PDB file of C-alpha atoms in Angstrom:
ATOM      1  CA  UNK A   1     134.571 103.529  87.020  1.00 47.00           C
ATOM      2  CA  UNK A   2     137.412 101.448  85.559  1.00 50.00           C
ATOM      3  CA  UNK A   3     138.970 104.627  84.185  1.00 56.00           C
ATOM      4  CA  UNK A   4     139.115 106.235  87.614  1.00 64.00           C
ATOM      5  CA  UNK A   5     142.315 104.674  88.972  1.00 73.00           C
ATOM      6  CA  UNK A   6     144.912 105.463  86.342  1.00 80.00           C
ATOM      7  CA  UNK A   7     147.525 107.377  88.337  1.00 85.00           C
ATOM      8  CA  UNK A   8     150.833 105.460  88.567  1.00 86.00           C
ATOM      9  CA  UNK A   9     150.976 105.640  92.356  1.00 84.00           C
ATOM     10  CA  UNK A  10     154.159 103.567  92.523  1.00 85.00           C
ATOM     11  CA  UNK A  11     155.991 106.479  90.878  1.00 88.00           C
ATOM     12  CA  UNK A  12     154.904 108.807  93.678  1.00 89.00           C
ATOM     13  CA  UNK A  13     155.207 106.431  96.636  1.00 90.00           C
ATOM     14  CA  UNK A  14     158.414 107.893  98.060  1.00 93.00           C
ATOM     15  CA  UNK A  15     157.143 111.465  97.635  1.00 92.00           C
ATOM     16  CA  UNK A  16     153.897 110.611  99.395  1.00 93.00           C
ATOM     17  CA  UNK A  17     155.770 108.995 102.280  1.00 94.00           C
ATOM     18  CA  UNK A  18     157.932 112.111 102.623  1.00 95.00           C
ATOM     19  CA  UNK A  19     154.809 114.269 102.569  1.00 94.00           C
ATOM     20  CA  UNK A  20     153.186 112.025 105.183  1.00 95.00           C
ATOM     21  CA  UNK A  21     156.210 112.346 107.458  1.00 95.00           C
ATOM     22  CA  UNK A  22     156.171 116.109 107.008  1.00 96.00           C
ATOM     23  CA  UNK A  23     152.479 116.254 107.884  1.00 96.00           C
ATOM     24  CA  UNK A  24     153.120 114.287 111.076  1.00 96.00           C
ATOM     25  CA  UNK A  25     156.083 116.553 111.906  1.00 96.00           C
ATOM     26  CA  UNK A  26     153.937 119.676 111.480  1.00 97.00           C
ATOM     27  CA  UNK A  27     151.297 118.127 113.728  1.00 97.00           C
ATOM     28  CA  UNK A  28     153.624 116.999 116.527  1.00 97.00           C
ATOM     29  CA  UNK A  29     155.708 120.185 116.699  1.00 97.00           C
ATOM     30  CA  UNK A  30     152.730 122.513 116.385  1.00 97.00           C
ATOM     31  CA  UNK A  31     150.610 120.675 118.956  1.00 97.00           C
ATOM     32  CA  UNK A  32     153.444 120.588 121.491  1.00 97.00           C
ATOM     33  CA  UNK A  33     154.006 124.314 121.052  1.00 97.00           C
ATOM     34  CA  UNK A  34     150.281 125.065 121.213  1.00 97.00           C
ATOM     35  CA  UNK A  35     149.890 123.102 124.463  1.00 96.00           C
ATOM     36  CA  UNK A  36     152.746 124.982 126.136  1.00 96.00           C
ATOM     37  CA  UNK A  37     151.632 128.409 124.913  1.00 97.00           C
ATOM     38  CA  UNK A  38     147.991 127.629 125.640  1.00 96.00           C
ATOM     39  CA  UNK A  39     148.795 126.672 129.231  1.00 94.00           C
ATOM     40  CA  UNK A  40     150.792 129.881 129.713  1.00 95.00           C
ATOM     41  CA  UNK A  41     147.935 131.984 128.333  1.00 96.00           C
ATOM     42  CA  UNK A  42     145.422 130.123 130.515  1.00 95.00           C
ATOM     43  CA  UNK A  43     147.490 130.835 133.632  1.00 93.00           C
ATOM     44  CA  UNK A  44     147.728 134.494 132.629  1.00 94.00           C
ATOM     45  CA  UNK A  45     143.941 134.597 132.241  1.00 93.00           C
ATOM     46  CA  UNK A  46     143.632 133.277 135.797  1.00 91.00           C
ATOM     47  CA  UNK A  47     146.288 135.630 137.170  1.00 89.00           C
ATOM     48  CA  UNK A  48     145.477 138.108 139.905  1.00 87.00           C
ATOM     49  CA  UNK A  49     147.308 140.816 137.952  1.00 91.00           C
ATOM     50  CA  UNK A  50     145.012 142.851 135.720  1.00 91.00           C
ATOM     51  CA  UNK A  51     147.520 143.618 132.906  1.00 92.00           C
ATOM     52  CA  UNK A  52     148.353 139.914 132.554  1.00 93.00           C
ATOM     53  CA  UNK A  53     144.679 139.027 132.278  1.00 94.00           C
ATOM     54  CA  UNK A  54     144.095 141.794 129.744  1.00 95.00           C
ATOM     55  CA  UNK A  55     147.012 140.731 127.520  1.00 95.00           C
ATOM     56  CA  UNK A  56     145.962 137.075 127.625  1.00 95.00           C
ATOM     57  CA  UNK A  57     142.329 137.944 126.889  1.00 95.00           C
ATOM     58  CA  UNK A  58     143.352 140.135 123.944  1.00 96.00           C
ATOM     59  CA  UNK A  59     145.539 137.364 122.529  1.00 96.00           C
ATOM     60  CA  UNK A  60     142.766 134.806 122.856  1.00 96.00           C
ATOM     61  CA  UNK A  61     140.115 136.974 121.236  1.00 95.00           C
ATOM     62  CA  UNK A  62     142.350 138.028 118.338  1.00 95.00           C
ATOM     63  CA  UNK A  63     143.469 134.560 117.314  1.00 95.00           C
ATOM     64  CA  UNK A  64     140.052 132.991 117.899  1.00 93.00           C
ATOM     65  CA  UNK A  65     138.478 135.449 115.467  1.00 95.00           C
ATOM     66  CA  UNK A  66     141.073 135.526 112.678  1.00 95.00           C
ATOM     67  CA  UNK A  67     141.033 132.698 110.085  1.00 96.00           C
ATOM     68  CA  UNK A  68     143.954 130.290 110.178  1.00 96.00           C
ATOM     69  CA  UNK A  69     144.599 130.906 106.486  1.00 95.00           C
ATOM     70  CA  UNK A  70     145.062 134.626 107.168  1.00 96.00           C
ATOM     71  CA  UNK A  71     147.525 133.817 109.965  1.00 96.00           C
ATOM     72  CA  UNK A  72     149.502 131.557 107.616  1.00 96.00           C
ATOM     73  CA  UNK A  73     149.710 134.337 105.018  1.00 96.00           C
ATOM     74  CA  UNK A  74     150.708 136.911 107.631  1.00 95.00           C
ATOM     75  CA  UNK A  75     153.399 134.648 109.055  1.00 95.00           C
ATOM     76  CA  UNK A  76     154.928 133.552 105.755  1.00 95.00           C
ATOM     77  CA  UNK A  77     154.314 136.462 103.372  1.00 94.00           C
ATOM     78  CA  UNK A  78     153.593 139.343 105.747  1.00 94.00           C
ATOM     79  CA  UNK A  79     156.668 138.964 107.931  1.00 93.00           C
ATOM     80  CA  UNK A  80     158.855 138.521 104.847  1.00 92.00           C
ATOM     81  CA  UNK A  81     157.691 141.898 103.539  1.00 91.00           C
ATOM     82  CA  UNK A  82     159.174 143.599 106.623  1.00 91.00           C
ATOM     83  CA  UNK A  83     162.441 141.673 106.514  1.00 88.00           C
ATOM     84  CA  UNK A  84     161.574 138.726 108.802  1.00 92.00           C
ATOM     85  CA  UNK A  85     162.011 135.689 106.557  1.00 92.00           C
ATOM     86  CA  UNK A  86     160.976 132.323 107.965  1.00 92.00           C
ATOM     87  CA  UNK A  87     161.374 128.985 106.235  1.00 93.00           C
ATOM     88  CA  UNK A  88     158.185 127.142 105.349  1.00 94.00           C
ATOM     89  CA  UNK A  89     158.360 124.660 108.217  1.00 95.00           C
ATOM     90  CA  UNK A  90     158.921 127.365 110.846  1.00 95.00           C
ATOM     91  CA  UNK A  91     156.219 129.627 109.437  1.00 95.00           C
ATOM     92  CA  UNK A  92     153.741 126.752 109.202  1.00 95.00           C
ATOM     93  CA  UNK A  93     154.370 125.542 112.739  1.00 96.00           C
ATOM     94  CA  UNK A  94     154.272 129.076 114.143  1.00 96.00           C
ATOM     95  CA  UNK A  95     150.932 129.745 112.450  1.00 97.00           C
ATOM     96  CA  UNK A  96     149.402 126.569 113.850  1.00 97.00           C
ATOM     97  CA  UNK A  97     150.851 127.186 117.311  1.00 97.00           C
ATOM     98  CA  UNK A  98     149.508 130.715 117.778  1.00 97.00           C
ATOM     99  CA  UNK A  99     146.115 129.767 116.326  1.00 97.00           C
ATOM    100  CA  UNK A 100     145.466 126.603 118.334  1.00 97.00           C
ATOM    101  CA  UNK A 101     147.019 127.968 121.521  1.00 97.00           C
ATOM    102  CA  UNK A 102     144.124 130.419 121.702  1.00 96.00           C
ATOM    103  CA  UNK A 103     141.574 127.593 121.724  1.00 96.00           C
ATOM    104  CA  UNK A 104     143.605 125.364 124.026  1.00 96.00           C
ATOM    105  CA  UNK A 105     144.013 128.232 126.491  1.00 95.00           C
ATOM    106  CA  UNK A 106     140.228 128.415 126.841  1.00 95.00           C
ATOM    107  CA  UNK A 107     140.027 124.654 127.347  1.00 95.00           C
ATOM    108  CA  UNK A 108     142.792 124.739 129.965  1.00 94.00           C
ATOM    109  CA  UNK A 109     141.332 127.787 131.721  1.00 93.00           C
ATOM    110  CA  UNK A 110     137.937 126.126 131.974  1.00 92.00           C
ATOM    111  CA  UNK A 111     139.503 122.901 133.255  1.00 91.00           C
ATOM    112  CA  UNK A 112     141.619 124.654 135.895  1.00 88.00           C
ATOM    113  CA  UNK A 113     138.620 126.694 137.037  1.00 88.00           C
ATOM    114  CA  UNK A 114     136.603 123.477 137.190  1.00 86.00           C
ATOM    115  CA  UNK A 115     138.778 122.035 139.963  1.00 82.00           C
ATOM    116  CA  UNK A 116     136.948 122.595 143.241  1.00 79.00           C
ATOM    117  CA  UNK A 117     138.405 125.338 145.417  1.00 78.00           C
ATOM    118  CA  UNK A 118     138.375 122.918 148.340  1.00 79.00           C
ATOM    119  CA  UNK A 119     141.270 121.074 146.725  1.00 77.00           C
ATOM    120  CA  UNK A 120     143.436 124.177 146.990  1.00 75.00           C
ATOM    121  CA  UNK A 121     142.276 124.813 150.561  1.00 76.00           C
ATOM    122  CA  UNK A 122     143.153 121.242 151.530  1.00 80.00           C
ATOM    123  CA  UNK A 123     146.641 121.683 150.092  1.00 79.00           C
ATOM    124  CA  UNK A 124     147.107 124.910 152.009  1.00 75.00           C
ATOM    125  CA  UNK A 125     145.939 123.194 155.190  1.00 79.00           C
ATOM    126  CA  UNK A 126     148.659 120.576 154.662  1.00 77.00           C
ATOM    127  CA  UNK A 127     151.257 123.307 154.329  1.00 79.00           C
ATOM    128  CA  UNK A 128     151.922 122.773 150.626  1.00 82.00           C
ATOM    129  CA  UNK A 129     153.142 125.808 148.691  1.00 80.00           C
ATOM    130  CA  UNK A 130     151.274 127.367 145.772  1.00 76.00           C
ATOM    131  CA  UNK A 131     153.535 125.730 143.209  1.00 79.00           C
ATOM    132  CA  UNK A 132     153.129 122.310 144.824  1.00 81.00           C
ATOM    133  CA  UNK A 133     149.367 122.718 145.064  1.00 79.00           C
ATOM    134  CA  UNK A 134     149.122 123.578 141.390  1.00 78.00           C
ATOM    135  CA  UNK A 135     151.577 120.929 140.174  1.00 78.00           C
ATOM    136  CA  UNK A 136     150.456 118.017 142.363  1.00 77.00           C
ATOM    137  CA  UNK A 137     146.788 118.729 143.109  1.00 79.00           C
ATOM    138  CA  UNK A 138     145.164 121.130 140.639  1.00 82.00           C
ATOM    139  CA  UNK A 139     146.984 120.336 137.385  1.00 80.00           C
ATOM    140  CA  UNK A 140     146.412 116.525 137.385  1.00 80.00           C
ATOM    141  CA  UNK A 141     142.684 117.041 137.926  1.00 83.00           C
ATOM    142  CA  UNK A 142     142.552 119.829 135.357  1.00 85.00           C
ATOM    143  CA  UNK A 143     144.267 117.660 132.748  1.00 84.00           C
ATOM    144  CA  UNK A 144     141.603 115.024 133.238  1.00 85.00           C
ATOM    145  CA  UNK A 145     138.901 117.638 132.626  1.00 87.00           C
ATOM    146  CA  UNK A 146     140.717 119.151 129.636  1.00 90.00           C
ATOM    147  CA  UNK A 147     141.413 115.858 127.886  1.00 90.00           C
ATOM    148  CA  UNK A 148     138.259 115.643 125.672  1.00 90.00           C
ATOM    149  CA  UNK A 149     138.656 119.152 124.271  1.00 93.00           C
ATOM    150  CA  UNK A 150     142.411 118.769 123.861  1.00 93.00           C
ATOM    151  CA  UNK A 151     141.962 115.533 121.930  1.00 93.00           C
ATOM    152  CA  UNK A 152     139.531 117.247 119.573  1.00 93.00           C
ATOM    153  CA  UNK A 153     142.012 120.063 118.959  1.00 95.00           C
ATOM    154  CA  UNK A 154     144.780 117.586 118.125  1.00 96.00           C
ATOM    155  CA  UNK A 155     142.732 115.877 115.426  1.00 96.00           C
ATOM    156  CA  UNK A 156     141.574 119.245 114.094  1.00 96.00           C
ATOM    157  CA  UNK A 157     145.164 120.498 113.968  1.00 97.00           C
ATOM    158  CA  UNK A 158     146.192 117.443 111.971  1.00 96.00           C
ATOM    159  CA  UNK A 159     143.502 118.182 109.408  1.00 96.00           C
ATOM    160  CA  UNK A 160     144.382 121.877 109.342  1.00 95.00           C
ATOM    161  CA  UNK A 161     147.917 121.129 108.171  1.00 96.00           C
ATOM    162  CA  UNK A 162     146.284 120.768 104.737  1.00 95.00           C
ATOM    163  CA  UNK A 163     145.905 124.570 104.647  1.00 95.00           C
ATOM    164  CA  UNK A 164     149.684 124.825 104.434  1.00 95.00           C
ATOM    165  CA  UNK A 165     149.272 123.870 100.779  1.00 94.00           C
ATOM    166  CA  UNK A 166     148.897 127.616 100.202  1.00 93.00           C
ATOM    167  CA  UNK A 167     152.594 128.112 101.012  1.00 92.00           C
ATOM    168  CA  UNK A 168     153.783 124.867  99.369  1.00 87.00           C
ATOM    169  CA  UNK A 169     154.745 123.260 102.659  1.00 89.00           C
ATOM    170  CA  UNK A 170     155.474 119.848 101.087  1.00 88.00           C
ATOM    171  CA  UNK A 171     152.818 118.116 103.215  1.00 92.00           C
ATOM    172  CA  UNK A 172     150.160 115.741 101.906  1.00 93.00           C
ATOM    173  CA  UNK A 173     147.905 118.285 100.238  1.00 95.00           C
ATOM    174  CA  UNK A 174     150.863 119.997  98.565  1.00 94.00           C
ATOM    175  CA  UNK A 175     152.020 116.645  97.211  1.00 93.00           C
ATOM    176  CA  UNK A 176     148.496 115.969  95.993  1.00 93.00           C
ATOM    177  CA  UNK A 177     148.518 119.237  94.096  1.00 93.00           C
ATOM    178  CA  UNK A 178     151.840 118.339  92.452  1.00 93.00           C
ATOM    179  CA  UNK A 179     150.556 114.911  91.422  1.00 92.00           C
ATOM    180  CA  UNK A 180     147.394 116.503  90.029  1.00 92.00           C
ATOM    181  CA  UNK A 181     149.461 118.948  87.981  1.00 92.00           C
ATOM    182  CA  UNK A 182     151.464 116.058  86.543  1.00 90.00           C
ATOM    183  CA  UNK A 183     148.601 113.630  85.842  1.00 89.00           C
ATOM    184  CA  UNK A 184     145.484 115.845  85.468  1.00 89.00           C
ATOM    185  CA  UNK A 185     143.586 113.257  87.552  1.00 89.00           C
ATOM    186  CA  UNK A 186     142.222 115.583  90.236  1.00 90.00           C
ATOM    187  CA  UNK A 187     139.326 113.400  91.382  1.00 91.00           C
ATOM    188  CA  UNK A 188     141.439 110.306  91.865  1.00 92.00           C
ATOM    189  CA  UNK A 189     144.337 112.136  93.488  1.00 93.00           C
ATOM    190  CA  UNK A 190     142.267 114.049  96.015  1.00 93.00           C
ATOM    191  CA  UNK A 191     140.195 110.973  96.824  1.00 93.00           C
ATOM    192  CA  UNK A 192     143.412 109.165  97.727  1.00 93.00           C
ATOM    193  CA  UNK A 193     144.738 112.138  99.706  1.00 94.00           C
ATOM    194  CA  UNK A 194     141.425 112.330 101.592  1.00 95.00           C
ATOM    195  CA  UNK A 195     141.654 108.608 102.330  1.00 95.00           C
ATOM    196  CA  UNK A 196     145.161 109.090 103.730  1.00 95.00           C
ATOM    197  CA  UNK A 197     143.923 111.880 106.018  1.00 96.00           C
ATOM    198  CA  UNK A 198     141.087 109.615 107.163  1.00 96.00           C
ATOM    199  CA  UNK A 199     143.547 106.790 107.796  1.00 96.00           C
ATOM    200  CA  UNK A 200     145.521 109.189 110.003  1.00 95.00           C
ATOM    201  CA  UNK A 201     142.694 110.931 111.824  1.00 96.00           C
ATOM    202  CA  UNK A 202     140.267 108.102 112.552  1.00 96.00           C
ATOM    203  CA  UNK A 203     142.691 105.769 114.395  1.00 95.00           C
ATOM    204  CA  UNK A 204     144.135 108.768 116.229  1.00 95.00           C
ATOM    205  CA  UNK A 205     140.688 109.884 117.389  1.00 94.00           C
ATOM    206  CA  UNK A 206     139.851 106.350 118.541  1.00 95.00           C
ATOM    207  CA  UNK A 207     143.136 106.029 120.456  1.00 93.00           C
ATOM    208  CA  UNK A 208     142.514 109.381 122.123  1.00 92.00           C
ATOM    209  CA  UNK A 209     138.982 108.269 123.015  1.00 91.00           C
ATOM    210  CA  UNK A 210     140.394 105.102 124.574  1.00 91.00           C
ATOM    211  CA  UNK A 211     142.908 107.197 126.526  1.00 88.00           C
ATOM    212  CA  UNK A 212     140.109 109.434 127.732  1.00 86.00           C
ATOM    213  CA  UNK A 213     138.107 106.440 128.968  1.00 87.00           C
ATOM    214  CA  UNK A 214     141.113 105.004 130.789  1.00 84.00           C
ATOM    215  CA  UNK A 215     141.834 108.308 132.496  1.00 81.00           C
ATOM    216  CA  UNK A 216     138.178 108.707 133.452  1.00 79.00           C
ATOM    217  CA  UNK A 217     138.200 105.188 134.904  1.00 77.00           C
ATOM    218  CA  UNK A 218     141.226 106.057 137.032  1.00 73.00           C
ATOM    219  CA  UNK A 219     143.649 103.720 135.261  1.00 72.00           C
ATOM    220  CA  UNK A 220     147.230 104.837 136.085  1.00 68.00           C
ATOM    221  CA  UNK A 221     149.089 105.633 132.867  1.00 62.00           C
ATOM    222  CA  UNK A 222     152.594 106.491 134.045  1.00 66.00           C
ATOM    223  CA  UNK A 223     155.008 103.836 135.419  1.00 72.00           C
ATOM    224  CA  UNK A 224     155.497 105.955 138.541  1.00 72.00           C
ATOM    225  CA  UNK A 225     151.779 105.921 139.325  1.00 69.00           C
ATOM    226  CA  UNK A 226     151.513 102.207 138.598  1.00 73.00           C
ATOM    227  CA  UNK A 227     154.346 101.486 141.050  1.00 78.00           C
ATOM    228  CA  UNK A 228     152.678 103.608 143.720  1.00 73.00           C
ATOM    229  CA  UNK A 229     149.365 101.834 143.143  1.00 74.00           C
ATOM    230  CA  UNK A 230     150.992  98.399 143.446  1.00 79.00           C
ATOM    231  CA  UNK A 231     152.756  99.495 146.641  1.00 80.00           C
ATOM    232  CA  UNK A 232     149.472 100.776 148.101  1.00 77.00           C
ATOM    233  CA  UNK A 233     147.678  97.535 147.247  1.00 79.00           C
ATOM    234  CA  UNK A 234     150.476  95.494 148.797  1.00 82.00           C
ATOM    235  CA  UNK A 235     150.268  97.609 151.936  1.00 80.00           C
ATOM    236  CA  UNK A 236     146.502  97.168 152.178  1.00 80.00           C
ATOM    237  CA  UNK A 237     146.834  93.425 151.627  1.00 80.00           C
ATOM    238  CA  UNK A 238     149.413  93.179 154.401  1.00 77.00           C
ATOM    239  CA  UNK A 239     147.273  95.027 156.968  1.00 65.00           C
ATOM    240  CA  UNK A 240     144.988  92.066 157.920  1.00 59.00           C
ATOM    241  CA  UNK A 241     148.025  89.832 158.397  1.00 56.00           C
ATOM    242  CA  UNK A 242     149.715  92.403 160.584  1.00 49.00           C
ATOM    243  CA  UNK A 243     146.537  92.771 162.650  1.00 51.00           C
ATOM    244  CA  UNK A 244     146.297  89.006 163.200  1.00 52.00           C
ATOM    245  CA  UNK A 245     149.935  88.872 164.362  1.00 49.00           C
ATOM    246  CA  UNK A 246     149.306  91.643 166.895  1.00 44.00           C
ATOM    247  CA  UNK A 247     146.249  89.842 168.240  1.00 49.00           C
ATOM    248  CA  UNK A 248     148.122  86.561 168.661  1.00 53.00           C
ATOM    249  CA  UNK A 249     150.991  88.309 170.457  1.00 48.00           C
ATOM    250  CA  UNK A 250     148.636  90.079 172.869  1.00 48.00           C
ATOM    251  CA  UNK A 251     146.801  86.815 173.605  1.00 49.00           C
TER     252      UNK A 251
END
């Protein structure tokens, strides 16, 4: 066991930090793109127009049933063979976006459909337009329903960045492969790389779980909502005082 840790990690510290930053960059950019594209596809699936629903359904089924590794190869090597050359970062992010958008679209579609139709009817009764109903009534409730599945996809996407080692994307797994080639200490290197992924994913999953619990408990997260809640509480607290003043004046 004493011969296990023999890699001079101090020599690779700066490279590992660069690889860690690149892994986080892949995760943030890809997840943001997947959320936007997934929401668009979900809305198309719920559209009243048949061609829009058909296109969105075809997209979802294709990318849900093709391995991510195949998508990475198609994006980086396949497009290059027909003259569309993407740099590694763009190809990696694009692969992750189109793959995870398919899963997120199903999560978002289920969440939007899970909002009771009476909410939309109440908005219409108040004279709110379709855009206002969706943005102010349906979407906030749908986000609350979609949060558990979305959190799972974020952690899974972070782990899936390791597949970009196949195109030498300079993320953590690629750096681990380079260190292994230089030291021939595969067990030690990949144990450390696995520990780094765990150190990233476990706290993230716990933070997302805490966020989910706060949202489920109705805790306001945005400053705007907190201000509105404080104003409402102040108004409710002032009502008994105002009532007592009216009674004294009438007496």
